[in-house]
């Protein structure tokens, strides 16, 4: 049994089995909650399984491998209608066009309306002054908040600063 964890749909205990985690009522054919232990090459931690069976979304997880051989990062959540574990690539809402979602693209974080009729060109480069911007950093600044203090390097000099969006 997965400690301190109940199925969000039927309040059943969650059992660890060979291929994953299932609600006790899944095995009685009374609930559809079953989480495989790995998805696209990533083995889920107990913490992420607990989030999923509780009806919550995981934080961004890196290292998923697509069928075309490309590594990607995403959050996971369970579909309410059919208990499938699905990928959520959205980091936040686009502050420029207001209708798009910010996603991790191959070389930058950008608006999914980039190729639409809107042609939104909002991007965040993945590094600035030697600092690698994380998913968490992007989430924070897309909410209009200031990041925690970061260490940057420029012209062989180190300095501290914060990340934020500029109008």
CSV table of C-alpha atoms in Angstrom, one decimal, residues 2-165:
chain,number,residue,atom,x,y,z
A,2,UNK,CA,1.2,3.5,-0.8
A,3,UNK,CA,1.2,5.3,2.6
A,4,UNK,CA,-1.0,8.3,3.2
A,5,UNK,CA,-2.6,8.1,-0.2
A,6,UNK,CA,-6.2,7.5,-1.2
A,7,UNK,CA,-7.9,7.5,-4.6
A,8,UNK,CA,-9.4,10.8,-5.4
A,9,UNK,CA,-12.4,9.1,-7.2
A,10,UNK,CA,-13.4,6.4,-4.7
A,11,UNK,CA,-11.2,6.9,-1.6
A,12,UNK,CA,-9.7,3.4,-2.0
A,13,UNK,CA,-6.2,2.5,-0.9
A,14,UNK,CA,-3.5,2.6,-3.5
A,15,UNK,CA,-1.5,-0.6,-4.1
A,16,UNK,CA,1.9,-0.9,-5.6
A,17,UNK,CA,2.0,-3.8,-8.1
A,18,UNK,CA,4.6,-5.0,-10.7
A,19,UNK,CA,3.5,-2.5,-13.5
A,20,UNK,CA,2.5,0.4,-11.4
A,21,UNK,CA,0.0,1.6,-8.8
A,22,UNK,CA,-3.7,0.8,-8.7
A,23,UNK,CA,-6.7,1.7,-6.6
A,24,UNK,CA,-7.9,-1.3,-4.5
A,25,UNK,CA,-11.2,-0.9,-6.3
A,26,UNK,CA,-9.4,-1.0,-9.7
A,27,UNK,CA,-8.7,-4.7,-9.1
A,28,UNK,CA,-12.3,-5.3,-8.2
A,29,UNK,CA,-13.3,-3.6,-11.5
A,30,UNK,CA,-15.1,-0.8,-9.6
A,31,UNK,CA,-12.7,2.1,-10.3
A,32,UNK,CA,-10.5,3.0,-13.2
A,33,UNK,CA,-7.5,4.5,-11.3
A,34,UNK,CA,-4.3,2.8,-12.4
A,35,UNK,CA,-0.9,4.6,-12.8
A,36,UNK,CA,1.9,2.9,-14.6
A,37,UNK,CA,5.3,3.1,-12.9
A,38,UNK,CA,6.9,4.7,-16.0
A,39,UNK,CA,5.9,6.8,-19.0
A,40,UNK,CA,8.0,7.4,-22.1
A,41,UNK,CA,11.1,6.2,-20.3
A,42,UNK,CA,10.7,8.1,-17.0
A,43,UNK,CA,10.1,6.1,-13.8
A,44,UNK,CA,7.7,8.0,-11.6
A,45,UNK,CA,8.6,8.8,-8.0
A,46,UNK,CA,6.1,7.9,-5.2
A,47,UNK,CA,5.6,11.7,-4.7
A,48,UNK,CA,4.5,12.1,-8.4
A,49,UNK,CA,2.2,9.0,-8.1
A,50,UNK,CA,0.6,10.5,-5.0
A,51,UNK,CA,-0.1,13.7,-6.8
A,52,UNK,CA,-1.7,11.9,-9.8
A,53,UNK,CA,-4.0,9.6,-7.7
A,54,UNK,CA,-5.0,12.6,-5.6
A,55,UNK,CA,-6.2,14.4,-8.8
A,56,UNK,CA,-3.3,16.9,-8.9
A,57,UNK,CA,-0.7,17.7,-11.6
A,58,UNK,CA,2.9,16.9,-11.2
A,59,UNK,CA,5.6,19.5,-11.5
A,60,UNK,CA,7.6,19.5,-14.7
A,61,UNK,CA,9.4,16.3,-15.2
A,62,UNK,CA,12.4,16.1,-17.7
A,63,UNK,CA,13.7,13.1,-19.6
A,64,UNK,CA,10.5,11.8,-21.4
A,65,UNK,CA,11.4,10.3,-24.8
A,66,UNK,CA,9.0,10.7,-27.7
A,67,UNK,CA,8.4,8.1,-30.3
A,68,UNK,CA,10.5,10.1,-32.7
A,69,UNK,CA,13.5,10.0,-30.3
A,70,UNK,CA,13.3,13.5,-29.0
A,71,UNK,CA,13.6,14.2,-25.2
A,72,UNK,CA,11.0,16.5,-23.7
A,73,UNK,CA,9.7,17.8,-20.4
A,74,UNK,CA,6.1,18.0,-19.3
A,75,UNK,CA,3.8,17.9,-16.3
A,76,UNK,CA,1.5,14.8,-15.9
A,77,UNK,CA,-2.2,14.7,-14.9
A,78,UNK,CA,-5.0,12.1,-14.9
A,79,UNK,CA,-7.9,12.6,-17.3
A,80,UNK,CA,-11.2,12.8,-15.3
A,81,UNK,CA,-13.1,11.0,-18.0
A,82,UNK,CA,-11.0,7.9,-18.7
A,83,UNK,CA,-8.3,7.8,-16.0
A,84,UNK,CA,-5.5,8.2,-18.7
A,85,UNK,CA,-2.3,9.8,-17.6
A,86,UNK,CA,-1.7,12.8,-20.0
A,87,UNK,CA,1.1,15.2,-20.7
A,88,UNK,CA,0.7,18.9,-20.0
A,89,UNK,CA,3.3,21.0,-21.8
A,90,UNK,CA,1.9,24.4,-20.8
A,91,UNK,CA,4.1,26.5,-18.5
A,92,UNK,CA,1.8,29.5,-18.3
A,93,UNK,CA,-0.3,32.0,-20.2
A,94,UNK,CA,1.3,34.2,-22.8
A,95,UNK,CA,1.7,37.8,-21.4
A,96,UNK,CA,1.9,39.3,-24.9
A,97,UNK,CA,-0.9,38.0,-27.0
A,98,UNK,CA,-3.1,36.9,-24.0
A,99,UNK,CA,-4.5,33.9,-25.9
A,100,UNK,CA,-1.5,31.6,-26.2
A,101,UNK,CA,0.3,29.3,-23.9
A,102,UNK,CA,4.0,29.3,-23.2
A,103,UNK,CA,5.7,26.0,-24.0
A,104,UNK,CA,9.3,24.8,-23.9
A,105,UNK,CA,10.3,24.8,-27.6
A,106,UNK,CA,13.5,23.2,-28.8
A,107,UNK,CA,15.7,26.3,-28.4
A,108,UNK,CA,13.6,28.6,-26.2
A,109,UNK,CA,10.4,29.0,-24.2
A,110,UNK,CA,7.7,30.5,-26.5
A,111,UNK,CA,4.1,31.1,-27.3
A,112,UNK,CA,2.2,28.4,-29.1
A,113,UNK,CA,0.6,31.1,-31.2
A,114,UNK,CA,4.0,31.6,-33.0
A,115,UNK,CA,2.8,29.8,-36.1
A,116,UNK,CA,-0.8,30.8,-35.9
A,117,UNK,CA,-2.5,33.7,-37.6
A,118,UNK,CA,-1.7,35.8,-34.5
A,119,UNK,CA,2.1,35.3,-35.1
A,120,UNK,CA,3.0,36.0,-31.4
A,121,UNK,CA,6.7,36.4,-31.1
A,122,UNK,CA,7.0,36.2,-27.3
A,123,UNK,CA,10.0,34.2,-26.2
A,124,UNK,CA,12.3,33.6,-23.2
A,125,UNK,CA,15.8,32.4,-24.0
A,126,UNK,CA,16.9,29.4,-21.9
A,127,UNK,CA,20.0,31.1,-20.5
A,128,UNK,CA,21.0,34.6,-19.6
A,129,UNK,CA,24.4,35.7,-18.5
A,130,UNK,CA,25.4,32.1,-17.8
A,131,UNK,CA,22.3,31.2,-15.8
A,132,UNK,CA,20.1,28.3,-17.1
A,133,UNK,CA,16.5,29.3,-16.8
A,134,UNK,CA,14.3,26.6,-15.3
A,135,UNK,CA,10.7,25.7,-15.8
A,136,UNK,CA,10.0,27.0,-12.3
A,137,UNK,CA,11.7,30.3,-13.2
A,138,UNK,CA,9.5,30.7,-16.2
A,139,UNK,CA,6.3,29.8,-14.2
A,140,UNK,CA,7.2,32.4,-11.6
A,141,UNK,CA,7.9,35.3,-14.0
A,142,UNK,CA,4.8,34.5,-16.2
A,143,UNK,CA,2.7,35.1,-13.1
A,144,UNK,CA,4.3,38.6,-12.9
A,145,UNK,CA,6.4,37.7,-9.9
A,146,UNK,CA,10.1,38.3,-9.2
A,147,UNK,CA,12.3,35.3,-9.0
A,148,UNK,CA,14.5,34.5,-6.1
A,149,UNK,CA,18.1,35.8,-6.3
A,150,UNK,CA,20.2,34.2,-9.1
A,151,UNK,CA,23.9,34.2,-9.8
A,152,UNK,CA,24.9,35.6,-13.2
A,153,UNK,CA,28.3,36.0,-15.1
A,154,UNK,CA,29.2,38.7,-17.6
A,155,UNK,CA,32.6,39.7,-18.9
A,156,UNK,CA,34.3,37.4,-16.3
A,157,UNK,CA,32.4,39.1,-13.5
A,158,UNK,CA,29.8,37.5,-11.3
A,159,UNK,CA,26.8,39.3,-9.9
A,160,UNK,CA,23.4,38.6,-8.2
A,161,UNK,CA,20.1,39.5,-9.7
A,162,UNK,CA,16.5,38.6,-10.2
A,163,UNK,CA,14.4,37.4,-13.2
A,164,UNK,CA,11.2,39.3,-14.2
A,165,UNK,CA,9.3,40.2,-17.3
